[in-house]
Amino acid sequence: MKKFLVTLLVLGFAAWLASLHPRVGLAFYDAVGAAEAKLYGFEKSFVRIDDMEMAIYERNAHNADETLILLHGYTASKELWLRFANQLNKRYHVIIPDLAGHGETGYFSGWSYRASAQADRIAQLMNTLNVEQATIIGNSMGGLIAANFAIMYPLKTHKIVVFNPAGVTPPEPTETEQMFSRGESLFEIDSTAEFFEFYDRTMAQPPFVPQFVLRGMAERYRERKANYAHIAQDFRFHDQLDNRLGLIRVPTLIIWGDQDRILSPSAAPLWHQGIRQSELTIFNGIGHMPMVEVPQQAAQRVTEFLEH
């Protein structure tokens, strides 16, 4: 009877939370992210880069063998990398920034959001943190930035890893990419229903997220719609890679989920063919964010590449 009452109270509390304003979901999401970061040994700080304060998570800043910098995708944030990063060997110095325009780093209309500008900021971040060379790991837009970084700063780049990267025109575009070509975007949200349609396309095997949290995330997307439109205009039409992959001369691992409904897996062979020192891994049954969907499997493959 006691267990039944406790269960009933827990369910009642959850139902009450679910009925509250989306801000409750946002607060819960942010609190869970902060708790996970602390649990996994990450410290949060803000690093001055020109006229911005870049928010970062960092672990094992001293006496590490190698530095890894993890770059999230468009409209995402540093928290998406935490479970993947927790699977990596603790000997790595891991840095996870909120890129300009995203997360706690924030948005300013006067900033450039081109991949090359974001790459410049990562180079400045490395200089400030006294990191001479790093492996850059990026997802989606973060993959485009990682590739541009390798071209622009070859001496600072040890290797790169790109998960479902943007930047190369696919022979078989997804419906989402076709929408982009028509000037439409699933990422620019006006309603909770639109957010759920967008979220459904991002992953084939998403981790569990409570509905009230997703509604909170939808509210955040609505609030930032104009910001995200500006960011997309900058990074989607500049610093693309169709004719520049051959300029990447560092070892590269390309990972793609074969169920990606955002960026077509048909671009994966083009990346592999275009980069001389590249390896290609396809994850079956996985969507646009393998590091979120299968963090242990993704980290294992990346570790094999790093230690090869």
Short mmCIF file of C-alpha atoms in Angstrom, two decimals:
data_model
loop_
_atom_site.label_atom_id
_atom_site.label_comp_id
_atom_site.label_asym_id
_atom_site.label_seq_id
_atom_site.Cartn_x
_atom_site.Cartn_y
_atom_site.Cartn_z
CA MET A 1 0.00 0.00 0.00
CA LYS A 2 2.84 2.36 0.92
CA LYS A 3 4.62 1.74 -2.41
CA PHE A 4 1.35 2.33 -4.24
CA LEU A 5 0.87 5.69 -2.51
CA VAL A 6 4.44 6.74 -3.24
CA THR A 7 4.00 5.79 -6.90
CA LEU A 8 0.72 7.67 -7.02
CA LEU A 9 2.35 10.76 -5.54
CA VAL A 10 5.23 10.60 -8.01
CA LEU A 11 2.85 10.22 -10.96
CA GLY A 12 0.68 13.02 -9.64
CA PHE A 13 3.71 15.29 -9.27
CA ALA A 14 4.84 14.45 -12.79
CA ALA A 15 1.37 15.20 -14.15
CA TRP A 16 1.37 18.50 -12.30
CA LEU A 17 4.74 19.43 -13.75
CA ALA A 18 3.54 18.47 -17.21
CA SER A 19 0.61 20.85 -16.91
CA LEU A 20 2.79 23.82 -16.03
CA HIS A 21 4.22 26.53 -18.24
CA PRO A 22 6.91 25.46 -20.75
CA ARG A 23 9.42 27.39 -18.65
CA VAL A 24 9.26 24.53 -16.16
CA GLY A 25 10.37 22.14 -18.89
CA LEU A 26 13.22 24.45 -19.87
CA ALA A 27 14.37 24.81 -16.27
CA PHE A 28 14.27 21.04 -15.84
CA TYR A 29 16.25 20.48 -19.06
CA ASP A 30 18.90 23.02 -18.04
CA ALA A 31 19.16 21.57 -14.53
CA VAL A 32 19.60 18.02 -15.83
CA GLY A 33 22.32 19.18 -18.24
CA ALA A 34 24.20 20.95 -15.45
CA ALA A 35 23.87 17.91 -13.17
CA GLU A 36 25.12 15.55 -15.88
CA ALA A 37 28.10 17.77 -16.60
CA LYS A 38 29.08 17.79 -12.94
CA LEU A 39 28.54 14.03 -12.62
CA TYR A 40 30.84 13.40 -15.59
CA GLY A 41 33.57 15.65 -14.21
CA PHE A 42 33.07 18.71 -16.43
CA GLU A 43 33.50 22.26 -15.22
CA LYS A 44 31.69 25.18 -16.82
CA SER A 45 33.40 28.47 -17.51
CA PHE A 46 33.13 31.50 -19.80
CA VAL A 47 36.08 32.38 -22.02
CA ARG A 48 36.49 35.84 -23.51
CA ILE A 49 36.72 35.65 -27.31
CA ASP A 50 36.77 39.14 -28.85
CA ASP A 51 33.45 40.71 -27.81
CA MET A 52 31.75 37.53 -26.60
CA GLU A 53 31.87 35.33 -23.53
CA MET A 54 31.98 31.77 -24.89
CA ALA A 55 30.46 29.20 -22.54
CA ILE A 56 32.36 25.92 -22.37
CA TYR A 57 32.42 22.63 -20.53
CA GLU A 58 35.92 21.35 -19.87
CA ARG A 59 37.38 18.19 -18.32
CA ASN A 60 40.95 17.16 -17.52
CA ALA A 61 42.50 20.48 -18.46
CA HIS A 62 45.88 19.54 -16.99
CA ASN A 63 48.31 16.73 -17.81
CA ALA A 64 46.22 15.33 -20.68
CA ASP A 65 47.75 13.44 -23.59
CA GLU A 66 45.51 15.00 -26.23
CA THR A 67 42.80 17.64 -26.55
CA LEU A 68 39.41 17.01 -28.16
CA ILE A 69 37.07 19.89 -29.04
CA LEU A 70 33.44 18.90 -29.62
CA LEU A 71 31.27 21.15 -31.81
CA HIS A 72 27.48 20.89 -31.79
CA GLY A 73 25.16 21.48 -34.72
CA TYR A 74 22.77 24.22 -35.78
CA THR A 75 20.25 25.19 -33.05
CA ALA A 76 21.86 22.71 -30.62
CA SER A 77 24.11 23.26 -27.59
CA LYS A 78 27.07 21.83 -25.71
CA GLU A 79 24.86 19.58 -23.54
CA LEU A 80 24.17 17.21 -26.44
CA TRP A 81 27.77 15.94 -26.27
CA LEU A 82 27.85 15.07 -22.57
CA ARG A 83 26.86 11.40 -22.68
CA PHE A 84 29.17 10.77 -25.62
CA ALA A 85 32.02 12.59 -23.88
CA ASN A 86 31.46 10.55 -20.73
CA GLN A 87 32.28 7.41 -22.73
CA LEU A 88 35.69 8.74 -23.76
CA ASN A 89 38.86 7.85 -21.90
CA LYS A 90 39.48 10.26 -19.04
CA ARG A 91 43.03 10.85 -20.30
CA TYR A 92 41.68 13.20 -22.96
CA HIS A 93 41.36 16.92 -22.34
CA VAL A 94 37.81 17.57 -23.58
CA ILE A 95 36.41 21.01 -24.41
CA ILE A 96 32.76 21.46 -25.40
CA PRO A 97 31.80 25.04 -26.34
CA ASP A 98 28.46 26.65 -26.99
CA LEU A 99 29.16 28.06 -30.44
CA ALA A 100 28.34 31.71 -31.12
CA GLY A 101 24.59 32.15 -31.51
CA HIS A 102 23.79 29.12 -29.37
CA GLY A 103 23.30 28.06 -25.78
CA GLU A 104 24.80 30.17 -23.02
CA THR A 105 27.19 31.97 -25.38
CA GLY A 106 24.18 33.78 -26.76
CA TYR A 107 23.36 35.62 -29.96
CA PHE A 108 24.26 39.07 -31.27
CA SER A 109 23.08 40.37 -34.62
CA GLY A 110 26.49 41.88 -35.37
CA TRP A 111 28.37 38.58 -35.17
CA SER A 112 29.21 36.45 -38.20
CA TYR A 113 27.97 32.86 -38.12
CA ARG A 114 29.88 31.64 -41.14
CA ALA A 115 31.78 28.40 -40.59
CA SER A 116 35.07 30.23 -41.12
CA ALA A 117 34.18 32.79 -38.43
CA GLN A 118 33.25 30.01 -36.01
CA ALA A 119 36.54 28.25 -36.85
CA ASP A 120 38.44 31.46 -36.09
CA ARG A 121 36.78 31.57 -32.66
CA ILE A 122 37.80 27.97 -31.94
CA ALA A 123 41.39 28.87 -32.82
CA GLN A 124 41.19 31.84 -30.43
CA LEU A 125 39.71 29.58 -27.76
CA MET A 126 42.66 27.23 -28.15
CA ASN A 127 45.11 30.11 -27.87
CA THR A 128 43.44 31.38 -24.71
CA LEU A 129 43.46 27.91 -23.13
CA ASN A 130 47.07 27.28 -24.24
CA VAL A 131 46.13 24.36 -26.49
CA GLU A 132 48.58 24.02 -29.37
CA GLN A 133 46.81 21.26 -31.30
CA ALA A 134 43.50 19.40 -31.03
CA THR A 135 41.25 16.87 -32.67
CA ILE A 136 38.09 18.68 -33.75
CA ILE A 137 34.88 16.64 -33.59
CA GLY A 138 31.70 18.11 -35.05
CA ASN A 139 28.11 17.15 -35.80
CA SER A 140 26.11 18.63 -38.70
CA MET A 141 27.00 22.34 -38.79
CA GLY A 142 29.74 21.49 -36.31
CA GLY A 143 31.16 19.09 -38.89
CA LEU A 144 31.24 21.88 -41.46
CA ILE A 145 33.11 24.04 -38.95
CA ALA A 146 35.54 21.20 -38.14
CA ALA A 147 36.32 20.76 -41.84
CA ASN A 148 36.87 24.49 -42.33
CA PHE A 149 39.08 24.54 -39.25
CA ALA A 150 41.26 21.77 -40.71
CA ILE A 151 41.65 23.76 -43.93
CA MET A 152 42.33 27.08 -42.20
CA TYR A 153 44.48 25.83 -39.31
CA PRO A 154 46.25 22.62 -40.40
CA LEU A 155 49.03 23.02 -37.82
CA LYS A 156 46.48 23.30 -35.02
CA THR A 157 44.57 20.24 -36.25
CA HIS A 158 45.61 16.75 -35.20
CA LYS A 159 42.61 14.92 -36.70
CA ILE A 160 38.95 15.62 -37.34
CA VAL A 161 35.81 13.56 -36.81
CA VAL A 162 32.57 14.57 -38.52
CA PHE A 163 29.16 13.14 -37.61
CA ASN A 164 26.56 13.61 -40.37
CA PRO A 165 28.29 16.82 -41.49
CA ALA A 166 26.84 19.72 -43.45
CA GLY A 167 28.66 21.34 -46.36
CA VAL A 168 28.52 18.95 -49.33
CA THR A 169 25.67 18.81 -51.87
CA PRO A 170 24.13 15.31 -51.75
CA PRO A 171 23.08 13.46 -54.92
CA GLU A 172 19.87 12.39 -53.16
CA PRO A 173 18.72 15.23 -50.89
CA THR A 174 16.36 14.59 -48.00
CA GLU A 175 12.96 16.25 -47.82
CA THR A 176 14.45 18.61 -45.23
CA GLU A 177 17.21 19.63 -47.65
CA GLN A 178 14.68 20.11 -50.43
CA MET A 179 12.75 22.43 -48.12
CA PHE A 180 15.94 24.43 -47.51
CA SER A 181 16.42 24.82 -51.27
CA ARG A 182 12.88 26.29 -51.48
CA GLY A 183 13.64 28.78 -48.72
CA GLU A 184 11.71 26.83 -46.08
CA SER A 185 13.11 25.53 -42.80
CA LEU A 186 11.91 22.99 -40.25
CA PHE A 187 14.29 24.60 -37.76
CA GLU A 188 12.34 27.88 -37.66
CA ILE A 189 9.52 26.99 -35.29
CA ASP A 190 6.19 28.79 -34.82
CA SER A 191 4.27 26.19 -32.80
CA THR A 192 4.69 23.19 -30.54
CA ALA A 193 3.30 20.97 -33.30
CA GLU A 194 5.98 22.21 -35.70
CA PHE A 195 8.65 21.51 -33.10
CA PHE A 196 7.47 17.94 -32.64
CA GLU A 197 7.57 17.42 -36.42
CA PHE A 198 11.12 18.79 -36.48
CA TYR A 199 12.25 16.78 -33.45
CA ASP A 200 10.89 13.57 -34.97
CA ARG A 201 13.26 13.99 -37.91
CA THR A 202 16.41 14.60 -35.88
CA MET A 203 16.92 11.07 -34.55
CA ALA A 204 15.91 7.53 -35.42
CA GLN A 205 16.58 6.30 -31.87
CA PRO A 206 16.14 9.32 -29.59
CA PRO A 207 16.77 9.04 -25.86
CA PHE A 208 13.73 9.45 -23.63
CA VAL A 209 12.78 13.07 -23.00
CA PRO A 210 9.58 13.92 -21.04
CA GLN A 211 6.85 15.68 -22.99
CA PHE A 212 6.87 18.73 -20.73
CA VAL A 213 10.59 19.18 -21.45
CA LEU A 214 9.99 18.96 -25.20
CA ARG A 215 7.28 21.62 -24.90
CA GLY A 216 9.79 23.81 -23.11
CA MET A 217 12.31 23.26 -25.89
CA ALA A 218 9.62 24.21 -28.42
CA GLU A 219 9.15 27.50 -26.58
CA ARG A 220 12.88 28.21 -26.78
CA TYR A 221 12.87 27.54 -30.53
CA ARG A 222 9.93 29.92 -31.01
CA GLU A 223 11.72 32.64 -29.08
CA ARG A 224 14.91 32.24 -31.12
CA LYS A 225 13.34 31.83 -34.57
CA ALA A 226 14.73 35.09 -35.99
CA ASN A 227 18.18 34.38 -34.53
CA TYR A 228 18.27 30.92 -36.07
CA ALA A 229 17.19 32.32 -39.45
CA HIS A 230 20.16 34.72 -39.40
CA ILE A 231 22.58 31.96 -38.40
CA ALA A 232 21.31 29.71 -41.20
CA GLN A 233 21.76 32.43 -43.80
CA ASP A 234 25.39 32.80 -42.76
CA PHE A 235 26.52 29.19 -42.50
CA ARG A 236 24.46 27.61 -45.28
CA PHE A 237 25.62 29.92 -48.08
CA HIS A 238 29.29 30.39 -47.23
CA ASP A 239 32.36 28.22 -46.71
CA GLN A 240 30.78 25.15 -48.31
CA LEU A 241 32.98 22.20 -49.21
CA ASP A 242 31.91 20.74 -52.57
CA ASN A 243 35.17 21.72 -54.27
CA ARG A 244 37.36 22.02 -51.16
CA LEU A 245 37.42 18.59 -49.51
CA GLY A 246 40.81 17.91 -51.06
CA LEU A 247 42.23 20.76 -48.98
CA ILE A 248 41.70 18.69 -45.83
CA ARG A 249 45.02 16.96 -45.28
CA VAL A 250 44.62 15.53 -41.79
CA PRO A 251 43.28 12.08 -40.86
CA THR A 252 39.49 12.25 -40.93
CA LEU A 253 36.75 9.96 -39.64
CA ILE A 254 33.33 10.33 -41.24
CA ILE A 255 30.39 8.82 -39.35
CA TRP A 256 26.85 8.88 -40.72
CA GLY A 257 23.56 7.41 -39.58
CA ASP A 258 21.86 5.73 -42.52
CA GLN A 259 18.43 6.94 -41.33
CA ASP A 260 19.38 10.63 -41.30
CA ARG A 261 16.33 12.67 -42.35
CA ILE A 262 18.09 16.03 -42.05
CA LEU A 263 21.29 15.61 -44.11
CA SER A 264 21.31 12.86 -46.71
CA PRO A 265 23.64 9.89 -46.16
CA SER A 266 24.18 9.96 -49.93
CA ALA A 267 26.77 12.69 -49.26
CA ALA A 268 28.90 10.35 -47.14
CA PRO A 269 30.75 8.71 -50.08
CA LEU A 270 31.55 12.17 -51.48
CA TRP A 271 33.25 13.11 -48.22
CA HIS A 272 35.15 9.83 -48.18
CA GLN A 273 36.27 10.16 -51.81
CA GLY A 274 37.19 13.83 -51.41
CA ILE A 275 39.45 13.48 -48.35
CA ARG A 276 42.52 11.37 -49.00
CA GLN A 277 43.20 10.29 -45.42
CA SER A 278 39.61 9.45 -44.50
CA GLU A 279 37.67 6.57 -43.03
CA LEU A 280 33.91 6.13 -43.39
CA THR A 281 31.61 4.39 -40.92
CA ILE A 282 27.86 4.02 -41.46
CA PHE A 283 25.65 3.35 -38.43
CA ASN A 284 22.61 1.33 -39.44
CA GLY A 285 19.27 2.35 -37.98
CA ILE A 286 20.65 5.65 -36.66
CA GLY A 287 19.63 9.18 -37.58
CA HIS A 288 21.19 12.63 -37.62
CA MET A 289 22.91 12.55 -34.21
CA PRO A 290 24.74 9.26 -33.60
CA MET A 291 26.58 10.69 -30.58
CA VAL A 292 23.21 11.21 -28.88
CA GLU A 293 21.42 8.10 -30.15
CA VAL A 294 24.23 5.59 -29.51
CA PRO A 295 26.84 7.45 -27.44
CA GLN A 296 28.74 4.34 -26.35
CA GLN A 297 29.00 2.91 -29.87
CA ALA A 298 29.94 6.32 -31.30
CA ALA A 299 32.61 6.91 -28.65
CA GLN A 300 34.06 3.45 -29.22
CA ARG A 301 34.45 4.09 -32.94
CA VAL A 302 35.99 7.51 -32.35
CA THR A 303 38.40 6.07 -29.78
CA GLU A 304 39.54 3.41 -32.27
CA PHE A 305 40.25 6.18 -34.78
CA LEU A 306 42.08 8.37 -32.27
CA GLU A 307 44.32 5.56 -31.08
CA HIS A 308 45.11 4.16 -34.53
#
